[in-house]
């Protein structure tokens, strides 16, 4: 027997968007329901829906109020959200190379001290995780991954850094992230990847999709430098495993 | 082809249109003009598509010069003095800048952003269907950054069209209207405080977000909620309790509770509110907000019909005659109205 799904909360985000909230916390089932609803909305081509933004716990649905009202769209989204969840479907899995530590991962030593393990063990645990892209947001290509091993969870930094390098791989709370552009971050920086999750004039411009699986693999500084040069020219340095 | 050369420019000036849509799920925010009505009005004045790219002008002074031919432009948005080679330019009108002459745009007196539309639009490379500048994402054309002195925009040489002015409805006054949510249940009495207090926009504000100054808004369960999607006008409340209204260059997701959202019809008016000037919020129902949305959409569509030749005085002669307030109502500028009156009398 499949347990009945609870209806999501239909919340107004102004007069032209609805937040369909499945949970208030980071929750694997909620994220699966978000991604399933996202696919249903795309597949049904709902009248008036202009774009969607899946996140850990909710789906933001932008719509045109000239075409459909809040009540009608809310009812339709509730109905779609209560359809049985599809079996976990085959999804793409990416292998993302990371150079850990040193100037590319300035917090690796501190994270090791906090967790009372060696830096090599931090890398081993991070590489050992089985990750999913839970959401992409904040800035272009910034991918939030679920699946960080429980033994790696530490709270965010007290003082967020105003500027962190492009390609930063970091951890914060129960999440790990693949950052594309330079920007502020309150997470702990473990390393860098040459993979560009967002690159203009490349096809596709955005590499990862919400729901994609990700495996990290450790590379040395020399490999990173070579891959970074190749990636700058538009080459993919992330490997599609399945 | 002519060129419009940026001689000097206010901070916060960039090419903006309606924005780019469809990639918020990848973290790419739409950007686009803060005041869409003023953007569309400027474009209507020079016969462009309503949401074509314009120069969104920051509040300080700017100077642009036409080179290689004349350039026809229109200026809307924040009210400010402007002149072409010493000849004053009225707000909400078009003007032709002769080859080698300059348009001098003064400091905004009320409002923040001006919109300088160029007849034929701005030439550039569309990215996701838009020229709008998003400096963080390296997007926007012809320059993926705010404009700087020395920048040159390739534009059409001015047509011989008459200069125009646009008849806009009186500015809406009163509180900025919001729809509560999506996380208003994270606040208790603080909701009354939010709606009952006077607010000011901080000088520490930009196209990403306007910080508000006023009472401290306290959360029920702390401020560390899980990130979810944002829209233009989302009012998020960070830990220190001073709300931030998210603007067109916002992050696509945010982790602070959102107490309310500015209605679409008031986003432009809110975005034009000058820092330091007091204002209030007012909660409206979804039905009211969406009725206003439809009214604003109709107003936008009516803009081309509100454009008139600049040298003809606007008087609704028929309305005056039927109201019979003036007995004989004619326009001194338009001899056709005298004829109408005479022929009407002849019939009596």
Coordinates of C-alpha atoms in Angstrom, one line a residue:
Chain A
X1 CA 0.0 0.0 0.0
X2 CA 1.1 3.5 -0.8
X3 CA 0.5 6.0 2.0
X4 CA -1.9 8.8 0.9
X5 CA 0.0 12.0 0.1
X6 CA -0.9 15.1 2.1
X7 CA -2.0 18.1 0.1
X8 CA 0.6 20.8 -0.3
X9 CA 0.1 24.3 0.9
X10 CA -0.9 26.7 -1.9
X11 CA 0.7 30.1 -0.9
X12 CA 0.5 33.4 -2.8
X13 CA 3.8 34.9 -3.9
X14 CA 2.2 38.1 -5.0
X15 CA -0.4 38.3 -7.8
X16 CA 1.5 36.4 -10.5
X17 CA 3.2 33.4 -8.7
X18 CA 2.1 30.6 -6.4
X19 CA 4.4 28.8 -4.0
X20 CA 3.4 25.1 -3.7
X21 CA 4.9 24.1 -0.4
X22 CA 5.4 20.5 0.5
X23 CA 7.5 20.9 3.6
X24 CA 9.1 23.6 5.8
X25 CA 12.3 21.7 6.1
X26 CA 14.8 20.0 3.9
X27 CA 13.2 16.6 3.3
X28 CA 14.0 14.0 0.6
X29 CA 10.3 13.0 0.0
X30 CA 9.3 16.7 -0.2
X31 CA 12.0 17.3 -2.8
X32 CA 10.9 14.2 -4.8
X33 CA 7.3 15.6 -4.8
X34 CA 8.6 19.0 -5.9
X35 CA 10.4 17.5 -8.8
X36 CA 7.5 15.2 -9.8
X37 CA 5.1 18.2 -9.7
X38 CA 7.6 20.2 -11.8
X39 CA 7.6 17.5 -14.4
X40 CA 3.8 17.2 -14.4
X41 CA 3.3 21.0 -14.8
X42 CA 5.8 21.0 -17.7
X43 CA 4.1 17.9 -19.3
X44 CA 0.6 19.2 -19.0
X45 CA 1.6 22.7 -20.4
X46 CA -0.8 24.3 -17.9
X47 CA -2.6 27.4 -19.3
X48 CA -1.1 30.6 -18.1
X49 CA 2.0 29.0 -16.4
X50 CA 5.1 30.9 -17.6
X51 CA 7.9 29.2 -15.7
X52 CA 8.7 27.1 -12.6
X53 CA 11.4 27.2 -10.0
X54 CA 11.9 23.9 -8.1
X55 CA 13.5 24.2 -4.6
X56 CA 14.1 21.8 -1.7
X57 CA 10.7 22.1 -0.3
X58 CA 8.4 24.0 -2.7
X59 CA 7.7 24.6 -6.4
X60 CA 7.4 28.3 -7.3
X61 CA 5.0 28.6 -10.3
X62 CA 5.0 31.9 -12.2
X63 CA 1.8 32.6 -14.1
X64 CA 0.0 35.2 -16.1
X65 CA -3.1 36.4 -14.2
X66 CA -4.6 37.5 -17.5
X67 CA -4.9 33.8 -18.4
X68 CA -5.7 32.1 -15.2
X69 CA -6.7 33.2 -11.6
X70 CA -5.1 32.2 -8.3
X71 CA -7.9 29.9 -7.2
X72 CA -8.2 28.0 -10.5
X73 CA -4.4 27.4 -10.8
X74 CA -4.1 26.5 -7.1
X75 CA -6.8 23.8 -7.5
X76 CA -5.1 22.4 -10.6
X77 CA -1.7 22.3 -8.9
X78 CA -3.2 20.6 -5.8
X79 CA -4.7 18.0 -8.0
X80 CA -1.4 17.3 -9.8
X81 CA 0.5 17.2 -6.5
X82 CA -1.8 14.5 -5.2
X83 CA -1.2 12.1 -8.1
X84 CA 0.8 9.1 -7.0
X85 CA 4.6 9.7 -7.0
X86 CA 6.3 8.0 -9.9
X87 CA 8.8 5.2 -9.1
X88 CA 12.3 6.8 -8.9
X89 CA 13.0 7.1 -12.6
X90 CA 16.4 6.7 -14.3
X91 CA 18.1 10.0 -14.2
X92 CA 21.4 11.4 -15.5
X93 CA 24.4 11.0 -13.3
X94 CA 27.4 13.4 -13.7
X95 CA 31.0 12.8 -12.5
X96 CA 32.4 16.1 -11.4
X97 CA 36.2 16.4 -10.9
X98 CA 37.3 18.4 -7.8
X99 CA 40.7 19.6 -6.6
X100 CA 40.5 19.5 -2.8
X101 CA 42.3 21.7 -0.3
X102 CA 45.2 24.1 -0.5
X103 CA 44.4 27.5 -2.0
X104 CA 41.4 25.9 -3.9
X105 CA 39.8 24.7 -0.7
X106 CA 40.9 27.0 2.1
X107 CA 38.5 25.6 4.7
X108 CA 39.5 21.9 4.3
X109 CA 41.9 21.9 7.3
X110 CA 39.4 23.8 9.6
X111 CA 36.6 21.4 8.6
X112 CA 38.9 18.4 9.4
X113 CA 39.7 20.0 12.9
X114 CA 36.0 20.6 13.6
X115 CA 35.1 17.0 12.6
X116 CA 38.2 15.7 14.4
X117 CA 39.3 13.7 11.4
X118 CA 42.2 14.1 8.9
X119 CA 41.8 16.3 5.7
X120 CA 42.1 13.1 3.6
X121 CA 39.2 11.6 5.5
X122 CA 37.1 14.7 4.8
X123 CA 37.8 14.3 1.1
X124 CA 37.1 10.5 1.3
X125 CA 33.7 11.2 2.9
X126 CA 32.8 14.0 0.5
X127 CA 33.7 11.9 -2.5
X128 CA 31.8 9.0 -1.0
X129 CA 28.5 10.8 -1.0
X130 CA 25.6 10.0 -3.4
X131 CA 24.2 13.4 -4.4
X132 CA 21.2 14.7 -6.2
X133 CA 20.7 18.3 -7.5
X134 CA 17.9 19.4 -5.2
X135 CA 17.6 22.9 -6.6
X136 CA 19.5 25.5 -8.6
X137 CA 19.3 29.1 -7.5
X138 CA 20.5 32.4 -6.1
X139 CA 22.9 33.0 -9.0
X140 CA 23.2 31.3 -12.4
X141 CA 24.2 27.6 -12.1
X142 CA 24.5 27.6 -8.2
X143 CA 23.5 24.0 -7.6
X144 CA 22.4 22.8 -4.2
X145 CA 22.9 19.1 -3.7
X146 CA 21.3 16.8 -1.2
X147 CA 23.0 13.6 0.0
X148 CA 25.9 14.9 2.1
X149 CA 26.9 12.1 4.5
X150 CA 25.6 12.8 8.0
X151 CA 29.1 12.7 9.4
X152 CA 30.0 15.7 7.3
X153 CA 27.3 18.1 8.6
X154 CA 28.6 21.3 10.3
X155 CA 26.9 24.6 10.7
X156 CA 27.6 27.5 8.4
X157 CA 30.4 30.0 9.0
X158 CA 29.7 32.8 11.5
X159 CA 31.0 35.4 9.0
X160 CA 30.0 34.8 5.4
X161 CA 32.7 35.6 2.8
X162 CA 31.9 38.4 0.4
X163 CA 33.7 36.8 -2.4
X164 CA 34.4 33.1 -3.1
X165 CA 36.0 31.8 -6.4
X166 CA 34.1 30.4 -9.4
X167 CA 33.7 26.6 -9.4
X168 CA 33.8 26.4 -5.6
X169 CA 32.7 23.2 -4.0
X170 CA 31.5 23.8 -0.4
X171 CA 29.5 22.4 2.4
X172 CA 27.0 24.0 4.8
X173 CA 24.5 22.3 7.1
X174 CA 23.2 19.2 5.4
X175 CA 24.0 20.4 1.9
X176 CA 26.9 20.6 -0.5
X177 CA 27.1 23.0 -3.3
X178 CA 28.6 23.5 -6.8
X179 CA 29.0 27.2 -7.3
X180 CA 29.5 28.6 -10.8
X181 CA 30.2 32.3 -10.6
X182 CA 32.3 34.1 -8.0
X183 CA 30.1 35.4 -5.3
X184 CA 29.4 35.7 -1.5
X185 CA 29.0 32.4 0.5
X186 CA 28.7 31.5 4.1
X187 CA 29.6 27.8 3.5
X188 CA 33.0 26.0 4.1
X189 CA 35.1 25.8 1.0
X190 CA 36.5 22.3 0.3
X191 CA 37.8 22.6 -3.2
X192 CA 37.2 23.8 -6.8
X193 CA 36.0 22.2 -10.0
X194 CA 36.7 23.3 -13.6
X195 CA 33.1 22.3 -14.5
X196 CA 31.1 25.3 -15.6
X197 CA 27.4 24.7 -14.6
X198 CA 26.6 27.9 -16.5
X199 CA 28.5 29.0 -19.6
X200 CA 27.2 31.5 -22.1
X201 CA 27.7 30.5 -25.8
X202 CA 27.9 26.8 -25.0
X203 CA 25.1 24.4 -25.8
X204 CA 23.6 23.7 -23.3
X205 CA 24.2 26.9 -21.4
X206 CA 23.1 25.2 -18.2
X207 CA 24.7 21.8 -17.5
X208 CA 22.8 20.4 -14.5
X209 CA 19.0 19.9 -14.1
X210 CA 17.2 19.7 -10.8
X211 CA 17.0 15.9 -10.1
X212 CA 20.3 15.0 -11.7
X213 CA 22.6 12.6 -9.8
X214 CA 26.2 13.8 -9.0
X215 CA 29.4 11.9 -8.0
X216 CA 32.5 13.8 -7.1
X217 CA 36.0 12.6 -8.0
X218 CA 39.2 14.0 -6.6
X219 CA 41.8 15.3 -9.1
X220 CA 45.2 16.9 -8.6
X221 CA 46.1 20.5 -9.2
X222 CA 47.7 19.8 -12.6
X223 CA 44.6 18.0 -13.9
X224 CA 42.4 20.8 -12.6
X225 CA 44.5 23.4 -14.4
X226 CA 44.3 21.5 -17.7
X227 CA 40.6 20.9 -17.3
X228 CA 40.0 24.6 -16.4
X229 CA 41.7 25.7 -19.6
X230 CA 39.6 23.2 -21.7
X231 CA 36.4 24.3 -19.9
X232 CA 37.2 27.9 -20.6
X233 CA 37.1 27.0 -24.3
X234 CA 33.7 25.5 -24.0
X235 CA 34.6 21.8 -23.5
X236 CA 32.7 19.6 -21.0
X237 CA 34.9 18.4 -18.3
X238 CA 32.1 16.8 -16.4
X239 CA 31.5 13.2 -17.4
X240 CA 28.0 11.8 -18.0
X241 CA 28.1 8.4 -16.3
X242 CA 24.5 7.3 -17.2
Chain B
X1 CA 23.3 54.6 -38.8
X2 CA 24.0 57.1 -36.0
X3 CA 25.7 56.6 -32.7
X4 CA 24.6 57.8 -29.3
X5 CA 27.8 58.4 -27.3
X6 CA 27.7 58.4 -23.5
X7 CA 29.7 61.5 -22.4
X8 CA 28.9 61.3 -18.7
X9 CA 26.5 59.0 -16.8
X10 CA 24.7 58.7 -13.5
X11 CA 25.7 55.6 -11.4
X12 CA 23.1 52.8 -11.8
X13 CA 22.5 53.4 -15.5
X14 CA 22.1 50.4 -17.8
X15 CA 20.3 49.1 -20.8
X16 CA 17.0 47.5 -19.7
X17 CA 14.0 46.0 -21.4
X18 CA 11.2 43.8 -20.1
X19 CA 13.8 41.2 -19.0
X20 CA 14.6 37.6 -19.9
X21 CA 12.4 34.8 -18.8
X22 CA 12.4 31.0 -18.7
X23 CA 15.7 30.3 -16.9
X24 CA 14.9 31.2 -13.3
X25 CA 15.0 27.4 -12.6
X26 CA 18.8 27.6 -13.4
X27 CA 19.4 30.6 -11.1
X28 CA 19.2 33.2 -13.9
X29 CA 17.0 36.1 -12.8
X30 CA 15.0 38.1 -15.4
X31 CA 16.4 41.6 -14.6
X32 CA 14.6 44.2 -16.8
X33 CA 13.3 47.7 -16.1
X34 CA 12.3 48.7 -12.5
X35 CA 9.4 50.9 -13.9
X36 CA 7.7 49.0 -16.7
X37 CA 5.1 51.7 -17.3
X38 CA 7.7 54.3 -17.8
X39 CA 9.7 52.0 -20.0
X40 CA 6.7 51.3 -22.2
X41 CA 5.7 55.0 -22.3
X42 CA 9.2 56.0 -23.6
X43 CA 9.1 53.4 -26.3
X44 CA 5.5 54.4 -27.4
X45 CA 6.8 58.0 -27.9
X46 CA 9.3 56.9 -30.5
X47 CA 7.1 54.2 -32.1
X48 CA 9.1 51.2 -30.7
X49 CA 7.7 48.0 -29.4
X50 CA 6.5 48.7 -25.9
X51 CA 9.1 46.6 -24.1
X52 CA 12.1 47.3 -26.4
X53 CA 15.4 48.1 -24.7
X54 CA 16.0 51.6 -23.4
X55 CA 18.6 53.3 -21.3
X56 CA 17.4 53.1 -17.6
X57 CA 18.9 56.2 -16.1
X58 CA 20.1 56.4 -12.5
X59 CA 19.0 59.5 -10.5
X60 CA 22.0 61.7 -11.1
X61 CA 22.9 63.7 -14.2
X62 CA 23.9 62.2 -17.6
X63 CA 25.0 63.6 -21.0
X64 CA 24.6 61.8 -24.3
X65 CA 25.7 63.1 -27.7
X66 CA 24.5 62.2 -31.2
X67 CA 27.2 61.3 -33.8
X68 CA 27.1 60.4 -37.4
X69 CA 23.6 61.6 -37.8
X70 CA 20.6 62.8 -35.8
X71 CA 19.1 60.6 -33.1
X72 CA 15.4 60.8 -31.9
X73 CA 14.9 59.9 -28.3
X74 CA 12.1 60.1 -25.6
X75 CA 12.5 60.6 -21.9
X76 CA 10.0 59.4 -19.2
X77 CA 10.2 58.2 -15.6
X78 CA 11.6 60.3 -12.8
X79 CA 10.9 64.0 -13.3
X80 CA 14.1 66.0 -13.9
X81 CA 15.3 69.0 -16.0
X82 CA 16.6 68.1 -19.5
X83 CA 17.7 70.1 -22.5
X84 CA 19.1 69.7 -26.0
X85 CA 21.8 72.3 -26.7
X86 CA 20.1 74.6 -24.2
X87 CA 16.5 74.1 -25.5
X88 CA 14.4 72.7 -22.6
X89 CA 12.8 69.3 -23.1
X90 CA 9.5 68.6 -21.3
X91 CA 9.0 65.3 -19.4
X92 CA 7.2 62.5 -21.4
X93 CA 8.1 63.9 -24.8
X94 CA 10.3 63.0 -27.7
X95 CA 13.1 65.2 -29.1
X96 CA 15.6 64.9 -32.0
X97 CA 19.2 65.4 -31.1
X98 CA 21.0 66.8 -34.1
X99 CA 24.4 65.4 -35.2
X100 CA 27.0 66.6 -32.7
X101 CA 24.5 68.0 -30.2
X102 CA 24.0 66.8 -26.7
X103 CA 21.0 65.9 -24.5
X104 CA 21.7 67.0 -21.0
X105 CA 19.8 65.1 -18.4
X106 CA 19.6 66.7 -14.9
X107 CA 19.3 65.2 -11.4
X108 CA 16.0 63.5 -10.6
X109 CA 13.7 65.7 -8.6
X110 CA 11.1 63.1 -7.9
X111 CA 11.5 59.4 -8.6
X112 CA 14.7 57.5 -9.1
X113 CA 14.9 56.0 -12.6
X114 CA 14.4 57.7 -16.0
X115 CA 13.9 55.9 -19.3
X116 CA 15.6 57.1 -22.4
X117 CA 14.1 55.3 -25.4
X118 CA 15.8 55.6 -28.8
X119 CA 13.8 55.5 -32.1
X120 CA 14.4 52.1 -33.6
X121 CA 15.7 50.7 -30.4
X122 CA 19.2 49.7 -29.1
X123 CA 21.3 47.5 -31.4
X124 CA 22.7 44.5 -29.6
X125 CA 22.9 40.7 -29.3
X126 CA 19.8 39.2 -27.7
X127 CA 20.5 36.7 -24.9
X128 CA 17.5 34.6 -23.9
X129 CA 15.5 37.1 -25.9
X130 CA 16.7 40.2 -24.0
X131 CA 19.3 42.9 -24.0
X132 CA 18.8 43.7 -20.3
X133 CA 22.0 44.1 -18.3
X134 CA 22.6 41.5 -15.5
X135 CA 26.2 42.3 -14.6
X136 CA 26.6 39.4 -12.1
X137 CA 25.7 36.8 -14.8
X138 CA 27.8 38.6 -17.5
X139 CA 24.7 39.2 -19.6
X140 CA 23.4 42.3 -21.4
X141 CA 24.2 44.0 -24.7
X142 CA 25.9 45.9 -26.2
X143 CA 27.7 46.1 -22.8
X144 CA 27.2 43.4 -20.1
X145 CA 27.6 46.0 -17.3
X146 CA 26.3 49.5 -16.4
X147 CA 27.1 52.2 -18.9
X148 CA 30.3 54.1 -18.7
X149 CA 31.6 57.4 -20.2
X150 CA 32.9 56.6 -23.7
X151 CA 30.4 53.8 -24.4
X152 CA 28.7 54.1 -27.9
X153 CA 25.3 52.7 -28.8
X154 CA 24.6 52.0 -32.5
X155 CA 21.2 53.4 -33.3
X156 CA 19.0 54.4 -36.2
X157 CA 19.3 57.8 -37.8
X158 CA 16.3 59.9 -36.7
X159 CA 13.1 59.8 -38.9
X160 CA 11.3 63.0 -39.9
X161 CA 8.4 62.2 -37.6
X162 CA 6.8 65.1 -35.6
X163 CA 7.9 65.3 -32.0
X164 CA 5.4 63.6 -29.6
X165 CA 4.2 63.8 -26.1
X166 CA 2.3 61.1 -24.2
X167 CA -0.8 61.7 -22.0
X168 CA -0.3 59.5 -18.9
X169 CA -2.9 59.2 -16.2
X170 CA -2.2 61.1 -13.0
X171 CA 0.4 59.3 -10.8
X172 CA -1.3 56.9 -8.2
X173 CA -0.8 58.1 -4.7
X174 CA -1.2 56.3 -1.4
X175 CA 0.3 53.3 0.3
X176 CA 2.2 50.6 -1.6
X177 CA -0.2 47.6 -1.9
X178 CA 0.9 44.1 -1.0
X179 CA -0.5 40.6 -0.9
X180 CA 0.4 38.9 2.4
X181 CA 2.5 35.8 2.1
X182 CA 3.9 33.4 1.2
X183 CA 5.4 33.1 4.7
X184 CA 3.3 35.6 6.7
X185 CA 2.5 32.8 9.2
X186 CA 6.2 33.1 10.3
X187 CA 5.1 36.5 11.8
X188 CA 2.5 37.2 14.5
X189 CA 1.9 40.7 15.8
X190 CA 4.8 41.8 13.6
X191 CA 2.3 41.7 10.7
X192 CA 0.4 44.6 12.3
X193 CA 3.6 46.4 12.9
X194 CA 4.6 45.9 9.3
X195 CA 1.3 47.2 7.9
X196 CA 0.9 49.9 10.5
X197 CA 4.3 51.6 10.4
X198 CA 5.9 54.2 8.2
X199 CA 8.9 53.0 6.2
X200 CA 11.8 54.6 4.3
X201 CA 14.0 53.1 1.6
X202 CA 17.6 53.0 2.8
X203 CA 20.4 54.6 0.7
X204 CA 21.9 51.1 0.7
X205 CA 19.6 50.0 -2.0
X206 CA 20.1 48.9 -5.6
X207 CA 18.5 46.9 -8.4
X208 CA 19.0 43.7 -6.4
X209 CA 17.0 44.9 -3.4
X210 CA 15.7 47.9 -1.5
X211 CA 16.4 47.8 2.2
X212 CA 13.7 49.3 4.4
X213 CA 14.2 51.5 7.5
X214 CA 11.6 51.3 10.2
X215 CA 10.6 49.2 13.2
X216 CA 12.3 45.8 13.8
X217 CA 10.1 43.0 12.5
X218 CA 10.5 39.8 14.6
X219 CA 10.0 36.3 13.4
X220 CA 8.1 33.6 15.3
X221 CA 10.6 30.8 14.6
X222 CA 13.8 32.5 13.7
X223 CA 15.1 33.6 10.3
X224 CA 16.8 30.4 9.1
X225 CA 14.1 29.0 6.8
X226 CA 15.0 26.8 3.9
X227 CA 15.5 28.7 0.6
X228 CA 12.7 28.9 -1.8
X229 CA 11.8 30.8 -4.9
X230 CA 11.5 34.6 -5.0
X231 CA 9.6 37.1 -7.3
X232 CA 10.0 40.8 -8.0
X233 CA 8.5 42.5 -4.9
X234 CA 9.1 39.7 -2.4
X235 CA 9.5 41.3 1.0
X236 CA 11.9 39.2 2.9
X237 CA 12.8 39.7 6.5
X238 CA 16.4 38.8 7.5
X239 CA 17.7 38.2 11.0
X240 CA 18.1 41.8 12.0
X241 CA 14.4 42.4 11.3
X242 CA 14.8 45.1 8.6
X243 CA 12.8 44.0 5.6
X244 CA 14.3 43.9 2.1
X245 CA 12.1 44.3 -1.0
X246 CA 13.6 42.2 -3.8
X247 CA 14.0 44.0 -7.1
X248 CA 14.7 42.8 -10.7
X249 CA 18.3 41.8 -10.1
X250 CA 17.3 39.7 -7.0
X251 CA 18.6 36.1 -6.4
X252 CA 16.1 33.6 -7.8
X253 CA 15.9 31.9 -4.4
X254 CA 16.3 33.2 -0.9
X255 CA 16.4 31.8 2.6
X256 CA 14.6 34.4 4.7
X257 CA 10.9 34.4 5.5
X258 CA 8.8 36.5 3.1
X259 CA 6.1 38.4 4.9
X260 CA 4.4 39.9 1.8
X261 CA 4.7 40.7 -1.9
X262 CA 4.3 44.1 -3.6
X263 CA 1.5 43.8 -6.2
X264 CA 2.7 43.9 -9.8
X265 CA 0.8 47.2 -10.5
X266 CA 2.7 49.0 -7.7
X267 CA 6.2 47.6 -8.4
X268 CA 7.2 50.6 -10.7
X269 CA 5.8 53.2 -8.3
X270 CA 7.6 51.5 -5.4
X271 CA 10.8 51.3 -7.4
X272 CA 10.6 55.0 -8.1
X273 CA 10.2 56.0 -4.4
X274 CA 13.2 58.0 -3.4
X275 CA 15.4 56.9 -0.4
X276 CA 14.5 58.7 2.8
X277 CA 10.9 59.5 1.8
X278 CA 8.2 58.0 4.1
X279 CA 5.6 55.6 2.8
X280 CA 3.3 52.9 4.1
X281 CA 2.2 49.4 3.0
X282 CA -1.4 48.3 2.7
X283 CA -2.6 44.7 2.4
X284 CA -5.1 43.9 -0.4
X285 CA -7.0 40.8 -1.4
X286 CA -5.8 38.6 -4.3
X287 CA -9.0 39.6 -6.2
X288 CA -8.1 43.3 -5.8
X289 CA -4.5 42.7 -6.8
X290 CA -5.4 40.7 -9.9
X291 CA -8.1 43.3 -10.9
X292 CA -5.3 45.9 -10.7
X293 CA -3.0 43.7 -12.7
X294 CA -5.7 43.6 -15.5
X295 CA -6.2 47.4 -15.3
X296 CA -2.4 47.9 -15.6
X297 CA -2.2 45.6 -18.6
X298 CA -5.0 47.6 -20.3
X299 CA -3.2 50.8 -19.5
X300 CA 0.0 49.5 -21.1
X301 CA -1.9 48.5 -24.2
X302 CA -3.5 51.9 -24.4
X303 CA -0.1 53.8 -24.5
X304 CA 0.3 54.0 -28.2
X305 CA -3.1 55.7 -28.4
X306 CA -2.1 58.2 -25.8
X307 CA 0.7 59.6 -28.0
X308 CA 0.0 62.9 -29.6
X309 CA 1.9 65.5 -31.6
X310 CA 3.7 67.6 -29.1
X311 CA 2.6 71.0 -30.5
X312 CA -1.1 70.4 -30.2
X313 CA -2.8 71.4 -27.0
X314 CA -4.8 68.5 -25.5
X315 CA -8.4 69.5 -24.8
X316 CA -11.3 67.1 -24.8
X317 CA -13.5 69.5 -26.9
X318 CA -16.4 67.1 -27.2
X319 CA -16.6 66.5 -23.5
X320 CA -16.5 70.2 -22.8
X321 CA -19.3 70.9 -25.3
X322 CA -21.5 68.1 -24.1
X323 CA -21.0 69.2 -20.5
X324 CA -21.9 72.7 -21.7
X325 CA -19.7 74.2 -19.1
X326 CA -18.0 76.7 -21.5
X327 CA -20.9 77.4 -23.9
X328 CA -18.6 77.5 -26.9
X329 CA -15.6 75.4 -26.3
X330 CA -12.8 75.5 -28.9
X331 CA -9.1 75.0 -29.0
X332 CA -7.2 78.0 -30.1
X333 CA -4.6 75.6 -31.4
X334 CA -6.9 73.6 -33.6
X335 CA -9.1 75.4 -36.1
X336 CA -11.1 72.3 -36.7
X337 CA -12.9 72.8 -33.4
X338 CA -14.1 76.3 -34.5
X339 CA -15.6 74.8 -37.7
X340 CA -17.4 72.1 -35.7
X341 CA -18.9 74.7 -33.5
X342 CA -20.0 76.9 -36.4
X343 CA -21.5 74.1 -38.3
X344 CA -23.4 72.9 -35.2
X345 CA -24.8 76.4 -34.8
X346 CA -25.9 76.5 -38.4
X347 CA -27.9 73.5 -37.9
X348 CA -29.8 74.9 -34.9

